[in-house]
Coordinates of C-alpha atoms and ligand atoms in Angstrom, one line a residue:
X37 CA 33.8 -104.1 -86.6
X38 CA 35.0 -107.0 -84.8
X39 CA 34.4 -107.8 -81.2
X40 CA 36.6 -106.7 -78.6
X41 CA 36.3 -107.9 -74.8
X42 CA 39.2 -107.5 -73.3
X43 CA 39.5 -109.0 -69.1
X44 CA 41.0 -106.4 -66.8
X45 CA 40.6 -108.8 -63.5
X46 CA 39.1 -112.1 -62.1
X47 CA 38.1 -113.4 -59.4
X48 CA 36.6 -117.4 -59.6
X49 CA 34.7 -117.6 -62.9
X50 CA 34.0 -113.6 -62.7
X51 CA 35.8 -111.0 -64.3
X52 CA 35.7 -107.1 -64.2
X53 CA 36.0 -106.6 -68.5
X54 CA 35.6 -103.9 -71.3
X55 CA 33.2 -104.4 -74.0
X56 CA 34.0 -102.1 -76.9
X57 CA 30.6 -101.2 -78.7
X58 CA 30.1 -98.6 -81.5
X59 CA 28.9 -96.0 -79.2
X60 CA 31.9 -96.5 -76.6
X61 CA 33.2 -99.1 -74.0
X62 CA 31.1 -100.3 -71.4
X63 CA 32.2 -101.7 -68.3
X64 CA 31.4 -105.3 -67.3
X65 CA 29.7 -106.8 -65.4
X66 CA 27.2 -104.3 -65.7
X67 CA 22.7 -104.2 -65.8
X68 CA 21.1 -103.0 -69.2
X69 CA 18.0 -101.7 -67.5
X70 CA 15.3 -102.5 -70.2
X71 CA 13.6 -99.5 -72.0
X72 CA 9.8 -100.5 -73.3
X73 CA 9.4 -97.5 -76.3
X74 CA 5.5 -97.3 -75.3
X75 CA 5.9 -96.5 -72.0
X76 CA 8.9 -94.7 -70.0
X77 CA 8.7 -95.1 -66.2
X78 CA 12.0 -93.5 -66.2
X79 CA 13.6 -91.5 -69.3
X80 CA 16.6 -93.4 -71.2
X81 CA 18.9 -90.2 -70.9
X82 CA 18.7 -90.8 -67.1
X83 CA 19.7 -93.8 -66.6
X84 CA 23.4 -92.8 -66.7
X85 CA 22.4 -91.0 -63.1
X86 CA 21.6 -94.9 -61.6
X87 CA 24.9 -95.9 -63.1
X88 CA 23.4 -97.6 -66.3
X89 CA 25.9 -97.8 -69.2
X90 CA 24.5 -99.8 -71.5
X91 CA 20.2 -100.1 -72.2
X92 CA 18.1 -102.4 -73.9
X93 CA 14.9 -102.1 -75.4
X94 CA 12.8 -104.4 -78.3
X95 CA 13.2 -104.1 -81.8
X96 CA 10.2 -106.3 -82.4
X97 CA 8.0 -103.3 -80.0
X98 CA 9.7 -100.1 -82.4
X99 CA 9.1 -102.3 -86.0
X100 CA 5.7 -103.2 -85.5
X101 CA 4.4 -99.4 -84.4
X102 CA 4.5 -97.1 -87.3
X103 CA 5.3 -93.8 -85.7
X104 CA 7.9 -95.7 -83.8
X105 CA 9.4 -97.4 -86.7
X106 CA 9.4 -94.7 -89.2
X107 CA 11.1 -92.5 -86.7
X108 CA 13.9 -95.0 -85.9
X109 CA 14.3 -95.4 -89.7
X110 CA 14.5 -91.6 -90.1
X111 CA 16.6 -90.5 -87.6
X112 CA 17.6 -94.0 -85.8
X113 CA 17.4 -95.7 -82.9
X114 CA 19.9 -93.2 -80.7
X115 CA 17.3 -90.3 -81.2
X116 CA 14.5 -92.4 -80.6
X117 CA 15.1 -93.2 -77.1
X118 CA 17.6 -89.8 -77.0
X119 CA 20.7 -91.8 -75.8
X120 CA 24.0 -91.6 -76.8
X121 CA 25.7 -94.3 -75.0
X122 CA 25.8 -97.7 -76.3
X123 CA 22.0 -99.7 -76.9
X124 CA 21.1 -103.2 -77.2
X125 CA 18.3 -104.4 -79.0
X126 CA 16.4 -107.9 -78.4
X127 CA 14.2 -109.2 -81.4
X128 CA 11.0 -110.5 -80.9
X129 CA 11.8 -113.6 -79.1
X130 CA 10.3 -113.3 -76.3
X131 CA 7.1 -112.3 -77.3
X132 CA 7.6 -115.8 -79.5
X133 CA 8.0 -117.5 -76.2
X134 CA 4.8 -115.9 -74.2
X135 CA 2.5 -115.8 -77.3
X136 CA 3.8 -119.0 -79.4
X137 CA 4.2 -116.3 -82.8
X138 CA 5.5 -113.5 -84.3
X139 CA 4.6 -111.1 -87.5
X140 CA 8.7 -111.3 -88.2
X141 CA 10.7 -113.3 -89.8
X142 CA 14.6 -113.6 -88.7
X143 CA 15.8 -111.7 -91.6
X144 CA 13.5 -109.0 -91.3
X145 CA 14.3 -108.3 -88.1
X146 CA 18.1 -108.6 -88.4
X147 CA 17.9 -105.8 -91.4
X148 CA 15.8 -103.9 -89.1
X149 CA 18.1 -103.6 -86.1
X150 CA 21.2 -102.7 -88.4
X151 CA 19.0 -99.9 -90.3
X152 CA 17.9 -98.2 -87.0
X153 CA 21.7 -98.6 -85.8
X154 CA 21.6 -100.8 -83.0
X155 CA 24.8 -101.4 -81.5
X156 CA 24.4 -105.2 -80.8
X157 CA 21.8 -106.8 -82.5
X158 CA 19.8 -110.3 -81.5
X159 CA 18.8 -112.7 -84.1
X160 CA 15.1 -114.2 -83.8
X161 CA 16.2 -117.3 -81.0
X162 CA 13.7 -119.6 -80.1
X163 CA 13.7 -119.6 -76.1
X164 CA 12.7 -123.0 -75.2
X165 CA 10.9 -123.7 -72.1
X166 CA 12.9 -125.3 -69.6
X167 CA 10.5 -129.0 -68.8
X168 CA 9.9 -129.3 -72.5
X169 CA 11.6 -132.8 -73.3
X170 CA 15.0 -133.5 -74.7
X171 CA 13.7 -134.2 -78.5
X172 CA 11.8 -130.5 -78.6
X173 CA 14.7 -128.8 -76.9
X174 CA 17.0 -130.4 -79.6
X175 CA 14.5 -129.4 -82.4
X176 CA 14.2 -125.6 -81.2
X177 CA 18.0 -125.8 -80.6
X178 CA 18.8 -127.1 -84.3
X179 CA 16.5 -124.0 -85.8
X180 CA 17.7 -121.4 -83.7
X181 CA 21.4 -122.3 -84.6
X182 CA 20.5 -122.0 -88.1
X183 CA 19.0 -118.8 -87.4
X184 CA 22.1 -117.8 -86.1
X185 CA 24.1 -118.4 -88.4
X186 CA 21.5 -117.1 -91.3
X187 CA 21.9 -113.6 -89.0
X188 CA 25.5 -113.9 -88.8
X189 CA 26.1 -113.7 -92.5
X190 CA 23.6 -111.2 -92.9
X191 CA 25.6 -108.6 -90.9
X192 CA 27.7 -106.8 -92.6
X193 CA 28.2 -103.2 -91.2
X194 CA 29.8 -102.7 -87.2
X195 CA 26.7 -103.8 -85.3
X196 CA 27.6 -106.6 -82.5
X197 CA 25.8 -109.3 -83.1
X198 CA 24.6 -111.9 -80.1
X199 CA 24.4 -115.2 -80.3
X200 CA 21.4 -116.6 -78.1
X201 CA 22.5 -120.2 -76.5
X202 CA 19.4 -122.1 -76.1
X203 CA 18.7 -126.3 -74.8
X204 CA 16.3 -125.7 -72.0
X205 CA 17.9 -127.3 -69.0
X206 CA 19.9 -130.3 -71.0
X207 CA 23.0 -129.3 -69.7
X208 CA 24.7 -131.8 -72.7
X209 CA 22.5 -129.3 -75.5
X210 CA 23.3 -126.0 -73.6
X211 CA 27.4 -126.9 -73.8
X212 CA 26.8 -128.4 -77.2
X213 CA 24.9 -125.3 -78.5
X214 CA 27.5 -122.7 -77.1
X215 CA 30.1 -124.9 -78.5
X216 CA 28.1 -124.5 -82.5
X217 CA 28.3 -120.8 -81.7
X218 CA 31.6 -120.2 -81.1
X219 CA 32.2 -122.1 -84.1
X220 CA 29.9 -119.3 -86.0
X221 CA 31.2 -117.2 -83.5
X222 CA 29.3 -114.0 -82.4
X223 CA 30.1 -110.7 -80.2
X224 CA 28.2 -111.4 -77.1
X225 CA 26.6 -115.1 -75.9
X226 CA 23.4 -114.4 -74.1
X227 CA 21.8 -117.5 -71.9
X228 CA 18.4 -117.6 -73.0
X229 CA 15.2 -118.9 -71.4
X230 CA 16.2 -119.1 -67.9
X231 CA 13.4 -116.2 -66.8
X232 CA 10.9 -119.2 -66.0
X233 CA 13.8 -120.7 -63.9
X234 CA 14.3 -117.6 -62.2
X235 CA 10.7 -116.9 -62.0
X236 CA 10.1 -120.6 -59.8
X237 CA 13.4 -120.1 -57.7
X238 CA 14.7 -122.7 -59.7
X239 CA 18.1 -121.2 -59.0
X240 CA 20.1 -124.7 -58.9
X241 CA 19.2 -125.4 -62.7
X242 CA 19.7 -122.5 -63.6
X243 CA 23.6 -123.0 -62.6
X244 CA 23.6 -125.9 -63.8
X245 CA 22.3 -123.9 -67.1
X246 CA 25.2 -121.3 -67.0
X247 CA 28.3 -123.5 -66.0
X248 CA 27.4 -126.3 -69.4
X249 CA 26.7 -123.4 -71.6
X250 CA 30.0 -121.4 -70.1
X251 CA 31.7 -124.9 -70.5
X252 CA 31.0 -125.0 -74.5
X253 CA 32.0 -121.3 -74.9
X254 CA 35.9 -119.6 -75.1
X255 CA 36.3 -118.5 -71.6
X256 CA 36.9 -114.7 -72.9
X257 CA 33.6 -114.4 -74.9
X258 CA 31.5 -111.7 -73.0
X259 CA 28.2 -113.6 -71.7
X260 CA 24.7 -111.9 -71.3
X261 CA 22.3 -113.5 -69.0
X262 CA 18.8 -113.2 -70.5
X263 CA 16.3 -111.8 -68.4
X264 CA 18.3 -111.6 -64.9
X265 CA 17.5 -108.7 -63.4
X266 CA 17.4 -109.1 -59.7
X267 CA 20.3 -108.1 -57.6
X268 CA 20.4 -110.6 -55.1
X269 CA 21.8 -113.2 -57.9
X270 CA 23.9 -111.3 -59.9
X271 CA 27.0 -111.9 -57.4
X272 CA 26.5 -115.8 -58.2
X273 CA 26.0 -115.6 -61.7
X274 CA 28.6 -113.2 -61.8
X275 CA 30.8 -115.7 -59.8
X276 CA 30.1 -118.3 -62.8
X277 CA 31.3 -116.1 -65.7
X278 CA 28.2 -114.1 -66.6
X279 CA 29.0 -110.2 -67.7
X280 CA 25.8 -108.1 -68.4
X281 CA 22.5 -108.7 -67.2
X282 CA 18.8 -107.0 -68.3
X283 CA 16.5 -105.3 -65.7
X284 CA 13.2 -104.9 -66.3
X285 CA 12.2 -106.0 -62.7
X286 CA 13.7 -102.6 -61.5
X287 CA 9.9 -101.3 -63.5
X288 CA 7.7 -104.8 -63.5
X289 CA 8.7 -105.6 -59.3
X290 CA 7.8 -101.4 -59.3
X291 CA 3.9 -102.0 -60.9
X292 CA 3.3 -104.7 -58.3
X293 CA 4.6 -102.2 -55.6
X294 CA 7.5 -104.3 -54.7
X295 CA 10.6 -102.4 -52.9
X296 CA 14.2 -104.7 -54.4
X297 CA 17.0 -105.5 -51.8
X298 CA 20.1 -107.5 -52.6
X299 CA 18.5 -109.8 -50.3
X300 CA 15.4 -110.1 -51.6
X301 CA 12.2 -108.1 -52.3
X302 CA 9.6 -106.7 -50.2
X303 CA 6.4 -105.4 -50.6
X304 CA 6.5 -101.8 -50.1
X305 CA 2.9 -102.1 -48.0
X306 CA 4.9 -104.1 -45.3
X307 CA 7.9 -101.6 -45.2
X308 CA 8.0 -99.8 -41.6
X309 CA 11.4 -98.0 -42.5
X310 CA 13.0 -97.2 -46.1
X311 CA 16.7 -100.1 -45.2
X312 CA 18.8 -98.0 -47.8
X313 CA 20.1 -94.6 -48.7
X314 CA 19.6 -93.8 -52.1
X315 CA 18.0 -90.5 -52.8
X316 CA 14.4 -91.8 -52.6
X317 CA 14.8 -93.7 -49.3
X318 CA 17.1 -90.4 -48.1
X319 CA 13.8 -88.2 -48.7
X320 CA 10.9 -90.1 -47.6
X321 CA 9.8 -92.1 -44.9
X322 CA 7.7 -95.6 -45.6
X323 CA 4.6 -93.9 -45.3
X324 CA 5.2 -90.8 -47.6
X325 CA 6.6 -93.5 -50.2
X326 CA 3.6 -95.8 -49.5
X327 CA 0.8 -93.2 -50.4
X328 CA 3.1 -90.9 -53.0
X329 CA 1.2 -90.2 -56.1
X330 CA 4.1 -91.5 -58.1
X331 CA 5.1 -94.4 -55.8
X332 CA 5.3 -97.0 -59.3
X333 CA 8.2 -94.3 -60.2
X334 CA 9.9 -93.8 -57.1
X335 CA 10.3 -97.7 -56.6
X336 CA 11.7 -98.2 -59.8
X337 CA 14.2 -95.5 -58.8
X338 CA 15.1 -96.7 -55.9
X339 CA 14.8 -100.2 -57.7
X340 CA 17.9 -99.4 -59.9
X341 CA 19.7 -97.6 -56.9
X342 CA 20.2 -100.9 -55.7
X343 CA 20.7 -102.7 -58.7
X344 CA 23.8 -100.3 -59.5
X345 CA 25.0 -100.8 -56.1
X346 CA 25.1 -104.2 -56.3
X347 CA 26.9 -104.3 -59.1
X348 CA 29.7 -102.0 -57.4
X349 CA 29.6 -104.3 -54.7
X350 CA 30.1 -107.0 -57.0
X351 CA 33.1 -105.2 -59.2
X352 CA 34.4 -104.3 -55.3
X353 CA 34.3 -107.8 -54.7
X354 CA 36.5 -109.4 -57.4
X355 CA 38.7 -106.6 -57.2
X356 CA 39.3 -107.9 -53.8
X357 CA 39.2 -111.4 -54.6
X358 CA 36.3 -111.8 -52.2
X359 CA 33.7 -112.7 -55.0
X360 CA 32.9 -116.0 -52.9
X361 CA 32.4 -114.9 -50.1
X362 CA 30.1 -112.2 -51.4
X363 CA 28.0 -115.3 -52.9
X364 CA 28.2 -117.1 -49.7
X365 CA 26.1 -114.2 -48.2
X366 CA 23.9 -113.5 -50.9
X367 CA 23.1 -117.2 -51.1
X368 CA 22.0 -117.2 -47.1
X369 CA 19.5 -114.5 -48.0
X370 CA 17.1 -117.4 -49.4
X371 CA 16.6 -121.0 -49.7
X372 CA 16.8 -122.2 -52.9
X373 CA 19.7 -119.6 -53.3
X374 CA 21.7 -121.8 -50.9
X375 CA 20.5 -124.7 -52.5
X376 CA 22.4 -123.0 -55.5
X377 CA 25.7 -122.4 -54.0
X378 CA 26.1 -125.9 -53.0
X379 CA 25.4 -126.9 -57.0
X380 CA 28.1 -124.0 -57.6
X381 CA 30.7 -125.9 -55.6
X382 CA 30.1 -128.7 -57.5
X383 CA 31.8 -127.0 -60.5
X384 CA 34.5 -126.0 -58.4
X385 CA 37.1 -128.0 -60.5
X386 CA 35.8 -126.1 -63.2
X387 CA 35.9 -122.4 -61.8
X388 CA 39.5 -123.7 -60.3
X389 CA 40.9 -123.4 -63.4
X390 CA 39.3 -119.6 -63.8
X391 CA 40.2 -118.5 -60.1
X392 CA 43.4 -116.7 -60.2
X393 CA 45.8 -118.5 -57.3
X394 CA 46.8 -115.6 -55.1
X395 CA 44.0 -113.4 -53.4
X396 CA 43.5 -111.6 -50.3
X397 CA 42.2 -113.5 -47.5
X398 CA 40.2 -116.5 -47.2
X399 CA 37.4 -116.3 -45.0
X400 CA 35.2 -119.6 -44.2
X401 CA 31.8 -119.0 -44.3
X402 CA 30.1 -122.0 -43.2
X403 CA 30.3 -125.4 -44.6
X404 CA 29.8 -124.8 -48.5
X405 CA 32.9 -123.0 -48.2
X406 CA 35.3 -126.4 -47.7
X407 CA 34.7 -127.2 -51.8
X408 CA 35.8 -123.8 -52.6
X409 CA 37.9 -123.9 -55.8
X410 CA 41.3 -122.9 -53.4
X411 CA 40.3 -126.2 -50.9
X412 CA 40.1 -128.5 -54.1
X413 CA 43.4 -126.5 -55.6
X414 CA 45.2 -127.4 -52.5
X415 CA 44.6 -131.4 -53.1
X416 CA 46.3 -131.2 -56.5
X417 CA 49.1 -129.0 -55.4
X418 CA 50.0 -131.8 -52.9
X419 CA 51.7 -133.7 -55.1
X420 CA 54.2 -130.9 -54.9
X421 CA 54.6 -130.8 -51.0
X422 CA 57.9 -133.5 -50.6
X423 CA 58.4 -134.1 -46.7
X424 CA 61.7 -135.7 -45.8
X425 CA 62.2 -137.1 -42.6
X426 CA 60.1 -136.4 -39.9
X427 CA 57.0 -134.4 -39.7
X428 CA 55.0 -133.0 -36.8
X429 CA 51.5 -131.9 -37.7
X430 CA 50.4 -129.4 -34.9
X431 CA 46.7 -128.6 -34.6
X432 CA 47.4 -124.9 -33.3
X433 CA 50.9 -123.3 -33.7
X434 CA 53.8 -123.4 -31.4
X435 CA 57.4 -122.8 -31.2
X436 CA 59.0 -126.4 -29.3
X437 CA 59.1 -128.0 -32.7
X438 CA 62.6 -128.7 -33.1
X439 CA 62.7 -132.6 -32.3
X440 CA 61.2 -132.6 -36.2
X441 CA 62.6 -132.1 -39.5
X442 CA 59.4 -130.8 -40.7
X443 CA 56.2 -128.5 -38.5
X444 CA 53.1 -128.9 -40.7
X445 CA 49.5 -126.6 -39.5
X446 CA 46.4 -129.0 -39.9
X447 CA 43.9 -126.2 -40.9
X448 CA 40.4 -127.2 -41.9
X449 CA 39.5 -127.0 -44.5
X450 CA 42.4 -127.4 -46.3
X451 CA 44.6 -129.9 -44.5
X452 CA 48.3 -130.3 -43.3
X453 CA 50.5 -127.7 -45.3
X454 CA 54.3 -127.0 -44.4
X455 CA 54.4 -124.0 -41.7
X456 CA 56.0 -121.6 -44.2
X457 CA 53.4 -120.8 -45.4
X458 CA 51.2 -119.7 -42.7
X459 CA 50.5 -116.1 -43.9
X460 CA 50.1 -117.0 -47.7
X461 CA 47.1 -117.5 -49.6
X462 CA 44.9 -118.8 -49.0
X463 CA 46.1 -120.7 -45.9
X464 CA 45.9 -117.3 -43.7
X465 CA 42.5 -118.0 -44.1
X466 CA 39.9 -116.4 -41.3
X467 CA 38.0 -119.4 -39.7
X468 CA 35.5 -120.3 -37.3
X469 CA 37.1 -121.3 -34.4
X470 CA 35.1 -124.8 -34.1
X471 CA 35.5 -126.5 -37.3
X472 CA 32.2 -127.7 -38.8
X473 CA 31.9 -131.7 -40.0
X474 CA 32.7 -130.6 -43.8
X475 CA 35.5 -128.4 -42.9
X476 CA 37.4 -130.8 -41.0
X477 CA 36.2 -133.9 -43.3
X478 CA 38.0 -132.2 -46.0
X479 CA 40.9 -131.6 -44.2
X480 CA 41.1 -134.9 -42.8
X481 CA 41.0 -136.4 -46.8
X482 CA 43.7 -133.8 -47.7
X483 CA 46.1 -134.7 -44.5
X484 CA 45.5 -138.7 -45.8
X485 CA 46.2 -137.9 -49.4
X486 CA 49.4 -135.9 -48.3
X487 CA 50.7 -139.1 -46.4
X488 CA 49.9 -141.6 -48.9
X489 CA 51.9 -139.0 -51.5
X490 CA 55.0 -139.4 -48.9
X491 CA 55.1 -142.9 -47.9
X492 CA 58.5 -142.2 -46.6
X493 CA 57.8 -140.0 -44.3
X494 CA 57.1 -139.8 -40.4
X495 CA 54.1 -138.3 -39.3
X496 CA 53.0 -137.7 -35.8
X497 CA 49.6 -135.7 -35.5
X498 CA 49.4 -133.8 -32.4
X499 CA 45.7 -133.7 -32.2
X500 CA 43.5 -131.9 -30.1
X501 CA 40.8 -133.4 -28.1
X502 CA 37.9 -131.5 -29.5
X503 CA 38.8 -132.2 -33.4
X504 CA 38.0 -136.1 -32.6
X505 CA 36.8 -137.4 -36.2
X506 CA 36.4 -141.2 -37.7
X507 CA 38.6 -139.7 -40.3
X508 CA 41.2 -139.9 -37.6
X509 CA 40.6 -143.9 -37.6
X510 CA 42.2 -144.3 -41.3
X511 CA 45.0 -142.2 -40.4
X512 CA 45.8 -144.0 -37.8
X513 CA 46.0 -147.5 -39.7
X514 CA 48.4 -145.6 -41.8
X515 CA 52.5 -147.0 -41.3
X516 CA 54.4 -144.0 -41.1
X517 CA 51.4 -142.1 -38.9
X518 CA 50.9 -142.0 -35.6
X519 CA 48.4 -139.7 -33.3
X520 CA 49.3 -138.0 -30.1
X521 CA 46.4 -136.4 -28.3
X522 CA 47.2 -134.1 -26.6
X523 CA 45.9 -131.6 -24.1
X524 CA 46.4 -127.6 -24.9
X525 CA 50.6 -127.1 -23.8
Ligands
LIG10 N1 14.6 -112.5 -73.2 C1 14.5 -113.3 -72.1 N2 14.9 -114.6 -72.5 C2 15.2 -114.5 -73.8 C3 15.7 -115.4 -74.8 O1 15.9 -116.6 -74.5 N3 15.9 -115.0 -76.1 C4 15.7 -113.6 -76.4 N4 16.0 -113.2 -77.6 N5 15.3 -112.7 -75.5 C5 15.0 -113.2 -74.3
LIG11 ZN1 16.4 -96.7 -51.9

């Protein structure tokens, strides 16, 4: 069987798409909560209740346990677990990464997966720490593309098979590996070895991670972050092109008695009130939850409550074409998250040329939000805006216009654009009423590029007292501009 991902909508890099697996169609992007066959927290033929579509469990955990493996040879993986929806198998390789070996070779474990019926197989990857240096990165990357492509010729019957893109944080290996793979080309491109970034809030690298890799890959291939589990990034990952994630921090964050949020995680201990209404939350208090028997499972239920939820909110999002701002808040919820979404903006030529142009509103958010893909559109399209004659730029709209041939609005962050089009994307955008130093820096640039683009023009800036900016100085020394201030009419 060949591949089939088809994109139904987008929204910056994100997408809302259908992956078309033996066992049926999943919709993306979506969590696999991880299954461990030893032990089950929470039964596989539940986790449709949470929302789960899709599972994953280890291959390398049901092979090397006989009653396990000779049941999922007998009456294959589907029965094992009883679940009928589709299942994704990993191979070993992180237990290669935490214990430096495995009793498997790569073959072995590919003809494993396909004999217990697996519906998308992963080859035996070697996930290579992020600090190791450039030379062992390269090494570990070189073997675990011939891996790859040893597995991909060894599958020959409809299982998916998934293509692990490795190169630690080298953003120059991660695109360069994707860019081998696609060559080989495989169903499903997971990012691999990014849970020690995640694990150390190293949330900036690990975008720089996911927009080389993405940059290396078609941009229709279904991506699989390895190992991402926790709600509050999935809305940024999501924003840069990733379509399923793994959870097994909805069971692991449950063990250490931690209580997940999409804004972060607390420890149930320090909960005085239950902030969500799942059906765990809905029927107990803190205290009943604290001292429950079976607190471990009633955290990892309410654990993947919220992880399905965010995911809605998520799909809701680019839907709407509000995925941005949706990362804009999740990103406030910590630190190093914000330190992320300002390395996000930096690809925001990039995810430009994802972001579909017309969307609903646009709502600035704080200063991050002035090298949003649709600020940096607007720059290019500039080159399109001819002014003839005379042009008043008018800080806040008004009708006495008529002593000029042309009314432009100067709107940070985007700039002066023609008055027409007020109340169309994404100029009818919802800002704060004081401008913030980035916002108006950015619209200054734009207002000078759209002069220098029209030397022929007359420009008279009608300028407020409060937007004073030494910007304004270069516009000044402009020919064809001139500045009025002005008090409010
Ligand atoms: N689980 C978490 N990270 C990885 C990875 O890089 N490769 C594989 N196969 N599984 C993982
Ligand atoms: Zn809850």
């Amino acid at each position: 069987m060949s591949s089939q991902f088809d994109i139904i909508h987008k929204d910056a890099a994100g997408r809302i798409g259908k992956l078309t697996t033996p066992h049926g169609v999943v919709e993306t992007p979506t969590v696999m909560p991880v299954i461990n066959p030893n032990i089950q927290t929470i039964k596989p033929s539940e986790m449709r209740e949470f929302g789960a579509e899709i599972l994953i469990t280890n291959s390398y955990i049901i092979y090397r346990k006989d009653e396990l493996r000779e049941k999922a040879l007998k009456d294959g993986l589907h029965a094992l677990l009883d679940f009928d929806g589709p299942l994704m198998t990993d191979s070993g390789s992180f237990q290669l990464s935490v214990y430096g070996e495995v009793e498997v070779t790569n073959e072995m474990i590919i003809d494993f997966q396909q004999k217990i019926g697996t519906d998308i197989g992963v080859p035996l990857d070697i996930p290579t720490h992020p600090d190791v240096s450039y030379e062992k990165a390269k090494e570990d990357m070189d073997i675990t593309i011939q891996r790859l492509k040893e597995a991909r010729e060894l599958v020959k019957g409809d299982m998916l098979l998934a293509g692990p893109v490795q190169g630690a944080i080298y953003k120059d290996l991660r695109e360069e590996c994707a860019r081998e793979l696609s060559e080989i080309g495989f169903d499903v491109y997971p990012f691999g070895a990014v849970v020690p970034l995640m694990e150390s809030y190293r949330y900036a690298d690990l975008v720089d991670v996911i927009a080389s890799a993405k940059k290396g890959l078609d941009p229709t291939a279904p991506v699989h972050l390895f190992g991402a589990g926790h709600p509050m990034m999935f809305a940024l990952a999501v924003a840069l092109g990733c379509d399923l994630f793994d959870s097994a921090a909805y069971a692991l964050y449950a063990k250490d008695r931690r209580y997940i949020t999409s804004r972060g995680t607390y420890h149930v201990d320090k909960l005085k009130y239950l902030p969500c209404s799942c059906p765990v939350c809905m029927t107990h208090t803190a205290e009943e939850l604290k001292t429950a028997h079976n607190c471990t499972e009633l955290l990892a239920r309410h654990n993947l409550y919220v992880t399905f939820e965010e995911v809605r909110e998520v799909k809701q999002a680019i839907w709407e074409g509000n995925l941005l701002e949706l990362v804009e808040q999740r990103c406030r919820a910590h630190p190093r998250m914000l330190e992320a979404l300002k390395q996000m903006y930096t690809y925001s030529p990039w995810m430009e040329e994802c972001d579909p142009s017309s969307k609903s509103t646009f709502f600035y958010c704080g200063p991050e939000s002035a090298k949003r893909p649709e600020v940096l559109r607007f720059n290019r399209q500039l080159e399109r805006f001819t002014i003839e004659g005379s042009a008043l730029i008018r800080t806040y709209p008004t009708k006495r216009d008529s002593d000029y041939d042309n009314v432009l609005i100067f709107k940070p962050p985007f700039g002066s654009y023609p008055q027409e089009l007020a109340e169309v994307y994404p100029f009818n955008a919802e800002i704060v009423r004081t401008p913030d130093y980035e916002s108006l820096e950015s619209a200054y640039e734009n207002t000078i590029r759209l002069v220098e683009l029209n030397p022929n023009a007359k420009f008279t800036f009608l300028m407020q007292d409060k937007l004073g900016h030494p910007l304004v100085e270069k516009l000044e020394k402009m020919d064809n501009f001139t500045v009025v201030s002005s008090q409010k009419e």
